Amino acid sequence: MRELEEALAAIREAEDLEALKTLKARYLGKKGLLTEAMKALAHLPLEERKKRGQELNALKEALERALEERAKALEEAALREALERERLDISLPGVRLFPGGLHPITLMERELVGIFQALGYEAVEGPEVESELFNFDALNIPEHHPARDMWDTFWLEGAYRVPGPLGEEAEGRLLLRTHTSPMQVRYMVAHTPPFRIVVPGRVFRFEQTDATHEAVFHQLEGLVVGEGITMAHLKGAILELAQALFGPEARVRFQPVYFPFVEPGAQFAIWWPEGEKWLELGGAGMVHPKVFQAVDAYRERLGLPPAYQGVTGFAFGLGVERLAMLRFGIPDIRYFFGGRLKFLEQFRGVL
């Protein structure tokens, strides 16, 4: 049959599945040639209708079979082409994947927090945008107090409220916190003693940068409050830190210093046996009674009972960068924030 030969030739020459789909619609679709021929059978005499019907059914079966075979052949060809295109030579050497690494500040911070968690401390965090109330006023540093000159502050314009410890709005000018000490007040307002906490975090001070100073750096704050807490407990905590960092030969020493929120206050240093020298690491002292009074006054404003009468506590703070520079042999604090890959790649895989 000439119709069958023409149709089969067209199917065999179809270049892709889309062309094959068009041919199927042309011959077998609802308005296809074979479908129209089937409809025309109704107008033929009975004998001729039977003969023509058999021919059309045979033609339909042949077309369906040809379409199926050509579709299978095209699919196999497409698969072979994709396999050839995406072929992988497994005899070639593999591409080395470099593991990621934590930032050296993160490594040092985790080590410090881990030391104190082993001593029963809880690690907490606080906001970097802080209220003047928590950053200064409640820490016995009222407005116009000369001690505020110790903190070169980034003041913020606009809003004058931040969430307080219990979700209330704390009034006061806003700033980027100059130390992690505001969390002392925030935690004490929301909790009752006894407790032991450490507060890791980033702080901000408006000062010139050099090899040992940055405008953005990290601190670790510690606070312990309860009955009968003394300077001996403070020295014991710092000694545990020193020996965890530098071994059993490490020692600590305290020198008197002034901080508005502790009394007495001290600057503490750790003896570094390997370097055979004292390292000035941070400040510490007994929590000033006026800080406890400010906390209870704030609790009273919130309808909470006083909780800090008859208790004592100590606090300390130290710089994370100083220890990280020592631990990793880094000569310039600015390396931490330069974003240089050559510097950061040194810490791949360090845990």
CSV table of C-alpha atoms in Angstrom, one decimal:
chain,number,residue,atom,x,y,z
A,1,MET,CA,0.0,0.0,0.0
A,2,ARG,CA,1.4,3.3,-1.1
A,3,GLU,CA,0.0,5.1,2.1
A,4,LEU,CA,1.7,2.6,4.4
A,5,GLU,CA,5.0,2.9,2.6
A,6,GLU,CA,5.0,6.7,2.7
A,7,ALA,CA,4.0,6.7,6.4
A,8,LEU,CA,6.7,4.1,7.4
A,9,ALA,CA,9.4,6.0,5.5
A,10,ALA,CA,8.5,9.3,7.2
A,11,ILE,CA,8.6,7.5,10.6
A,12,ARG,CA,12.0,6.0,9.9
A,13,GLU,CA,13.4,9.3,8.9
A,14,ALA,CA,12.1,11.2,12.0
A,15,GLU,CA,15.2,12.9,13.6
A,16,ASP,CA,13.9,13.3,17.1
A,17,LEU,CA,11.0,12.5,19.5
A,18,GLU,CA,9.3,15.8,18.7
A,19,ALA,CA,9.2,15.0,15.0
A,20,LEU,CA,7.9,11.5,15.8
A,21,LYS,CA,5.2,13.1,18.0
A,22,THR,CA,4.1,15.2,15.0
A,23,LEU,CA,3.9,12.2,12.7
A,24,LYS,CA,1.8,10.3,15.2
A,25,ALA,CA,-0.7,13.1,15.4
A,26,ARG,CA,-0.7,13.4,11.6
A,27,TYR,CA,-1.6,9.7,11.1
A,28,LEU,CA,-3.3,8.5,14.3
A,29,GLY,CA,-4.5,11.7,16.0
A,30,LYS,CA,-8.1,12.7,16.5
A,31,LYS,CA,-8.0,14.5,13.1
A,32,GLY,CA,-5.3,12.3,11.6
A,33,LEU,CA,-5.4,10.8,8.1
A,34,LEU,CA,-6.1,7.3,9.4
A,35,THR,CA,-8.9,8.5,11.7
A,36,GLU,CA,-10.6,10.4,8.9
A,37,ALA,CA,-10.3,7.3,6.7
A,38,MET,CA,-12.0,5.2,9.4
A,39,LYS,CA,-14.9,7.7,9.6
A,40,ALA,CA,-15.3,7.5,5.8
A,41,LEU,CA,-16.1,3.8,6.1
A,42,ALA,CA,-19.7,4.5,7.0
A,43,HIS,CA,-20.4,5.8,3.4
A,44,LEU,CA,-19.1,2.6,1.7
A,45,PRO,CA,-21.1,-0.5,0.7
A,46,LEU,CA,-21.0,-3.4,3.1
A,47,GLU,CA,-18.5,-5.6,1.2
A,48,GLU,CA,-16.2,-2.8,0.4
A,49,ARG,CA,-16.5,-1.5,3.9
A,50,LYS,CA,-15.2,-4.8,5.4
A,51,LYS,CA,-12.3,-5.0,3.0
A,52,ARG,CA,-11.3,-1.4,3.5
A,53,GLY,CA,-11.7,-1.7,7.3
A,54,GLN,CA,-9.3,-4.7,7.4
A,55,GLU,CA,-6.7,-2.7,5.3
A,56,LEU,CA,-7.0,0.3,7.6
A,57,ASN,CA,-6.7,-1.8,10.8
A,58,ALA,CA,-3.5,-3.5,9.4
A,59,LEU,CA,-2.2,0.0,8.5
A,60,LYS,CA,-2.9,1.2,12.0
A,61,GLU,CA,-1.1,-1.7,13.6
A,62,ALA,CA,1.9,-1.3,11.3
A,63,LEU,CA,2.1,2.5,12.1
A,64,GLU,CA,1.8,1.9,15.9
A,65,ARG,CA,4.5,-0.7,15.8
A,66,ALA,CA,6.8,1.5,13.6
A,67,LEU,CA,6.2,4.5,15.9
A,68,GLU,CA,7.1,2.4,19.0
A,69,GLU,CA,10.3,1.0,17.4
A,70,ARG,CA,11.4,4.4,16.2
A,71,ALA,CA,10.7,6.0,19.6
A,72,LYS,CA,12.8,3.3,21.3
A,73,ALA,CA,15.6,3.8,18.9
A,74,LEU,CA,15.6,7.6,19.4
A,75,GLU,CA,15.6,7.2,23.2
A,76,GLU,CA,18.5,4.8,23.1
A,77,ALA,CA,20.5,7.1,20.8
A,78,ALA,CA,19.8,10.0,23.2
A,79,LEU,CA,21.0,7.9,26.1
A,80,ARG,CA,24.2,6.9,24.4
A,81,GLU,CA,24.9,10.5,23.5
A,82,ALA,CA,24.4,11.6,27.1
A,83,LEU,CA,26.6,8.8,28.4
A,84,GLU,CA,29.3,9.8,26.0
A,85,ARG,CA,29.0,13.5,26.9
A,86,GLU,CA,29.0,12.8,30.6
A,87,ARG,CA,31.6,10.0,30.6
A,88,LEU,CA,33.9,10.0,33.5
A,89,ASP,CA,37.4,8.5,33.2
A,90,ILE,CA,37.8,6.8,36.6
A,91,SER,CA,41.5,6.1,35.8
A,92,LEU,CA,42.3,9.9,36.2
A,93,PRO,CA,43.4,11.1,39.6
A,94,GLY,CA,40.6,12.5,41.8
A,95,VAL,CA,40.1,16.2,42.6
A,96,ARG,CA,41.0,16.8,46.2
A,97,LEU,CA,38.3,18.4,48.3
A,98,PHE,CA,39.6,20.6,51.1
A,99,PRO,CA,37.7,20.5,54.4
A,100,GLY,CA,36.4,23.7,55.8
A,101,GLY,CA,37.6,25.1,59.1
A,102,LEU,CA,36.5,27.3,62.0
A,103,HIS,CA,37.8,30.8,62.4
A,104,PRO,CA,40.6,31.0,64.9
A,105,ILE,CA,38.5,33.3,67.1
A,106,THR,CA,35.7,30.7,67.2
A,107,LEU,CA,38.2,28.0,68.0
A,108,MET,CA,39.6,30.0,70.9
A,109,GLU,CA,36.2,31.0,72.2
A,110,ARG,CA,34.9,27.4,72.1
A,111,GLU,CA,38.0,26.3,74.1
A,112,LEU,CA,37.5,29.0,76.8
A,113,VAL,CA,33.7,28.3,77.1
A,114,GLY,CA,34.5,24.5,77.3
A,115,ILE,CA,36.9,25.1,80.2
A,116,PHE,CA,34.2,26.9,82.2
A,117,GLN,CA,31.4,24.5,81.2
A,118,ALA,CA,33.5,21.7,82.7
A,119,LEU,CA,33.5,23.7,86.0
A,120,GLY,CA,29.7,23.9,85.9
A,121,TYR,CA,29.2,27.3,84.2
A,122,GLU,CA,26.4,28.0,81.8
A,123,ALA,CA,27.1,29.8,78.6
A,124,VAL,CA,24.7,32.6,77.6
A,125,GLU,CA,24.7,35.3,75.0
A,126,GLY,CA,23.4,38.8,74.8
A,127,PRO,CA,22.5,41.5,72.3
A,128,GLU,CA,25.2,43.6,70.5
A,129,VAL,CA,22.9,46.6,70.2
A,130,GLU,CA,22.5,47.6,73.9
A,131,SER,CA,20.7,50.2,76.0
A,132,GLU,CA,22.7,52.8,77.9
A,133,LEU,CA,20.9,51.5,81.0
A,134,PHE,CA,22.5,48.1,80.9
A,135,ASN,CA,25.8,49.1,79.4
A,136,PHE,CA,26.5,51.9,81.8
A,137,ASP,CA,23.9,53.1,84.3
A,138,ALA,CA,23.1,49.7,86.0
A,139,LEU,CA,26.8,49.0,86.2
A,140,ASN,CA,27.5,52.0,88.4
A,141,ILE,CA,28.6,54.2,85.5
A,142,PRO,CA,26.0,57.0,85.5
A,143,GLU,CA,25.9,59.7,82.8
A,144,HIS,CA,28.8,62.3,83.1
A,145,HIS,CA,30.8,59.8,85.3
A,146,PRO,CA,34.5,60.1,84.3
A,147,ALA,CA,34.7,56.3,84.1
A,148,ARG,CA,32.8,56.4,80.8
A,149,ASP,CA,35.9,57.8,79.2
A,150,MET,CA,37.4,54.3,79.6
A,151,TRP,CA,35.0,53.0,76.9
A,152,ASP,CA,35.1,54.8,73.5
A,153,THR,CA,31.5,54.3,72.6
A,154,PHE,CA,29.7,53.9,69.3
A,155,TRP,CA,26.4,55.7,69.9
A,156,LEU,CA,23.4,55.0,67.7
A,157,GLU,CA,20.8,57.4,66.5
A,158,GLY,CA,17.1,56.8,66.1
A,159,ALA,CA,15.4,54.3,68.4
A,160,TYR,CA,15.7,54.6,72.2
A,161,ARG,CA,14.3,51.3,73.3
A,162,VAL,CA,15.6,47.7,73.2
A,163,PRO,CA,14.0,44.5,74.6
A,164,GLY,CA,14.8,44.0,78.3
A,165,PRO,CA,15.7,40.8,80.0
A,166,LEU,CA,12.1,39.7,80.3
A,167,GLY,CA,10.9,41.1,77.0
A,168,GLU,CA,9.9,44.5,78.4
A,169,GLU,CA,11.2,47.7,76.7
A,170,ALA,CA,14.3,49.1,78.3
A,171,GLU,CA,14.6,52.8,77.8
A,172,GLY,CA,17.8,54.7,77.2
A,173,ARG,CA,20.0,55.7,74.4
A,174,LEU,CA,21.2,52.9,72.1
A,175,LEU,CA,24.8,52.0,71.5
A,176,LEU,CA,27.0,49.1,70.3
A,177,ARG,CA,27.9,47.4,73.5
A,178,THR,CA,31.4,48.3,74.7
A,179,HIS,CA,31.8,45.1,76.8
A,180,THR,CA,30.0,41.9,77.6
A,181,SER,CA,29.2,43.2,81.1
A,182,PRO,CA,25.7,44.3,80.4
A,183,MET,CA,24.7,40.6,80.4
A,184,GLN,CA,25.5,40.6,84.1
A,185,VAL,CA,22.5,42.9,84.7
A,186,ARG,CA,20.3,41.2,82.1
A,187,TYR,CA,20.9,37.8,83.6
A,188,MET,CA,20.5,38.8,87.2
A,189,VAL,CA,17.2,40.6,86.5
A,190,ALA,CA,15.8,37.4,84.9
A,191,HIS,CA,17.3,34.9,87.3
A,192,THR,CA,17.8,34.4,91.0
A,193,PRO,CA,21.1,33.2,92.6
A,194,PRO,CA,23.0,31.0,93.0
A,195,PHE,CA,24.4,30.7,89.4
A,196,ARG,CA,27.6,30.6,87.4
A,197,ILE,CA,27.6,31.9,83.8
A,198,VAL,CA,30.1,32.8,81.1
A,199,VAL,CA,29.2,35.2,78.2
A,200,PRO,CA,31.2,35.1,75.0
A,201,GLY,CA,30.5,37.8,72.5
A,202,ARG,CA,31.6,40.6,70.2
A,203,VAL,CA,32.1,44.2,71.5
A,204,PHE,CA,32.8,47.5,69.9
A,205,ARG,CA,35.0,50.5,70.8
A,206,PHE,CA,35.8,53.6,68.8
A,207,GLU,CA,39.6,53.5,68.8
A,208,GLN,CA,42.5,53.5,66.4
A,209,THR,CA,43.6,50.1,65.1
A,210,ASP,CA,47.1,48.7,65.2
A,211,ALA,CA,48.8,45.4,65.7
A,212,THR,CA,47.2,44.9,69.1
A,213,HIS,CA,44.0,47.0,69.0
A,214,GLU,CA,40.8,46.7,66.9
A,215,ALA,CA,37.5,48.6,67.0
A,216,VAL,CA,35.7,45.2,67.0
A,217,PHE,CA,36.9,42.4,69.2
A,218,HIS,CA,35.7,39.6,71.4
A,219,GLN,CA,35.4,39.1,75.1
A,220,LEU,CA,34.5,36.4,77.5
A,221,GLU,CA,32.6,37.5,80.6
A,222,GLY,CA,32.2,35.5,83.8
A,223,LEU,CA,29.8,36.0,86.6
A,224,VAL,CA,29.2,33.9,89.8
A,225,VAL,CA,26.7,34.9,92.4
A,226,GLY,CA,25.6,33.2,95.6
A,227,GLU,CA,26.1,33.2,99.4
A,228,GLY,CA,29.6,33.5,100.7
A,229,ILE,CA,31.3,34.0,97.4
A,230,THR,CA,34.8,35.6,98.0
A,231,MET,CA,37.9,36.7,96.1
A,232,ALA,CA,39.4,33.3,96.9
A,233,HIS,CA,36.7,31.7,94.7
A,234,LEU,CA,37.6,34.2,92.0
A,235,LYS,CA,41.3,33.4,92.1
A,236,GLY,CA,40.5,29.7,92.1
A,237,ALA,CA,38.4,30.1,88.9
A,238,ILE,CA,41.2,32.1,87.1
A,239,LEU,CA,43.8,29.5,88.3
A,240,GLU,CA,41.6,26.7,86.8
A,241,LEU,CA,41.6,28.7,83.5
A,242,ALA,CA,45.3,29.2,83.6
A,243,GLN,CA,46.2,25.6,84.2
A,244,ALA,CA,43.6,24.4,81.6
A,245,LEU,CA,45.3,26.6,79.0
A,246,PHE,CA,49.0,26.3,79.9
A,247,GLY,CA,49.4,23.3,82.1
A,248,PRO,CA,49.8,22.6,85.9
A,249,GLU,CA,52.8,25.0,86.1
A,250,ALA,CA,50.7,28.0,85.2
A,251,ARG,CA,50.1,30.6,88.0
A,252,VAL,CA,48.0,33.7,88.4
A,253,ARG,CA,48.5,37.1,90.1
A,254,PHE,CA,46.2,39.9,90.9
A,255,GLN,CA,47.0,43.6,90.9
A,256,PRO,CA,44.6,46.3,92.3
A,257,VAL,CA,42.8,48.3,89.6
A,258,TYR,CA,39.6,50.4,89.3
A,259,PHE,CA,36.5,49.3,87.6
A,260,PRO,CA,33.2,51.0,88.5
A,261,PHE,CA,31.2,47.7,88.7
A,262,VAL,CA,33.5,45.7,91.0
A,263,GLU,CA,34.9,46.4,94.5
A,264,PRO,CA,37.6,45.5,95.0
A,265,GLY,CA,38.8,45.3,91.4
A,266,ALA,CA,41.9,43.6,90.0
A,267,GLN,CA,43.8,43.1,86.9
A,268,PHE,CA,44.8,39.5,86.5
A,269,ALA,CA,47.8,38.0,84.8
A,270,ILE,CA,48.7,34.4,84.0
A,271,TRP,CA,52.2,33.0,84.1
A,272,TRP,CA,53.0,31.4,80.8
A,273,PRO,CA,55.6,28.6,81.5
A,274,GLU,CA,56.6,28.1,77.9
A,275,GLY,CA,57.2,31.8,77.2
A,276,GLU,CA,58.4,32.4,80.8
A,277,LYS,CA,56.5,35.6,81.2
A,278,TRP,CA,53.3,37.0,82.7
A,279,LEU,CA,50.4,37.6,80.4
A,280,GLU,CA,48.0,40.4,81.3
A,281,LEU,CA,44.6,38.9,80.3
A,282,GLY,CA,41.8,40.9,81.8
A,283,GLY,CA,40.0,42.5,84.7
A,284,ALA,CA,38.0,41.0,87.6
A,285,GLY,CA,36.7,41.7,91.0
A,286,MET,CA,33.8,41.4,93.5
A,287,VAL,CA,30.4,42.6,92.1
A,288,HIS,CA,29.8,46.1,93.4
A,289,PRO,CA,26.9,46.4,95.9
A,290,LYS,CA,25.5,49.2,93.8
A,291,VAL,CA,25.1,46.8,90.9
A,292,PHE,CA,23.1,44.4,93.0
A,293,GLN,CA,21.0,47.4,94.2
A,294,ALA,CA,20.4,48.5,90.6
A,295,VAL,CA,19.3,44.9,89.6
A,296,ASP,CA,16.8,44.7,92.5
A,297,ALA,CA,15.5,48.2,91.7
A,298,TYR,CA,14.8,47.1,88.1
A,299,ARG,CA,13.2,43.9,89.3
A,300,GLU,CA,10.9,45.9,91.5
A,301,ARG,CA,9.9,48.0,88.5
A,302,LEU,CA,8.9,44.8,86.8
A,303,GLY,CA,6.9,43.6,89.8
A,304,LEU,CA,9.5,41.0,90.9
A,305,PRO,CA,10.7,40.5,94.5
A,306,PRO,CA,14.3,41.5,95.4
A,307,ALA,CA,16.8,38.6,95.1
A,308,TYR,CA,20.2,40.1,95.7
A,309,GLN,CA,20.2,41.2,99.3
A,310,GLY,CA,22.8,39.3,101.3
A,311,VAL,CA,24.6,37.7,98.4
A,312,THR,CA,28.0,38.3,97.0
A,313,GLY,CA,29.6,37.5,93.6
A,314,PHE,CA,32.6,37.9,91.4
A,315,ALA,CA,32.9,38.9,87.8
A,316,PHE,CA,35.8,38.7,85.3
A,317,GLY,CA,36.4,39.6,81.6
A,318,LEU,CA,39.2,38.7,79.2
A,319,GLY,CA,40.0,39.3,75.6
A,320,VAL,CA,39.7,36.3,73.3
A,321,GLU,CA,42.0,37.8,70.6
A,322,ARG,CA,44.9,38.1,73.0
A,323,LEU,CA,44.8,34.4,73.8
A,324,ALA,CA,44.2,33.4,70.1
A,325,MET,CA,47.2,35.4,69.0
A,326,LEU,CA,49.3,33.6,71.6
A,327,ARG,CA,47.9,30.1,70.9
A,328,PHE,CA,48.2,30.3,67.1
A,329,GLY,CA,51.3,32.5,66.9
A,330,ILE,CA,49.6,35.4,65.1
A,331,PRO,CA,51.5,38.7,65.3
A,332,ASP,CA,48.8,41.2,64.2
A,333,ILE,CA,45.2,41.3,65.5
A,334,ARG,CA,44.1,42.7,62.2
A,335,TYR,CA,44.7,39.3,60.5
A,336,PHE,CA,41.6,38.0,62.2
A,337,PHE,CA,39.3,40.4,60.3
A,338,GLY,CA,41.2,40.8,57.0
A,339,GLY,CA,39.4,37.9,55.3
A,340,ARG,CA,42.5,36.7,53.6
A,341,LEU,CA,42.2,33.1,52.5
A,342,LYS,CA,45.9,32.4,52.9
A,343,PHE,CA,45.5,33.2,56.5
A,344,LEU,CA,42.3,31.3,57.1
A,345,GLU,CA,43.4,28.2,55.2
A,346,GLN,CA,45.9,27.5,58.1
A,347,PHE,CA,42.9,26.5,60.3
A,348,ARG,CA,41.3,23.9,57.9
A,349,GLY,CA,40.5,20.8,59.8
A,350,VAL,CA,41.5,22.3,63.2
A,351,LEU,CA,39.0,21.3,65.9
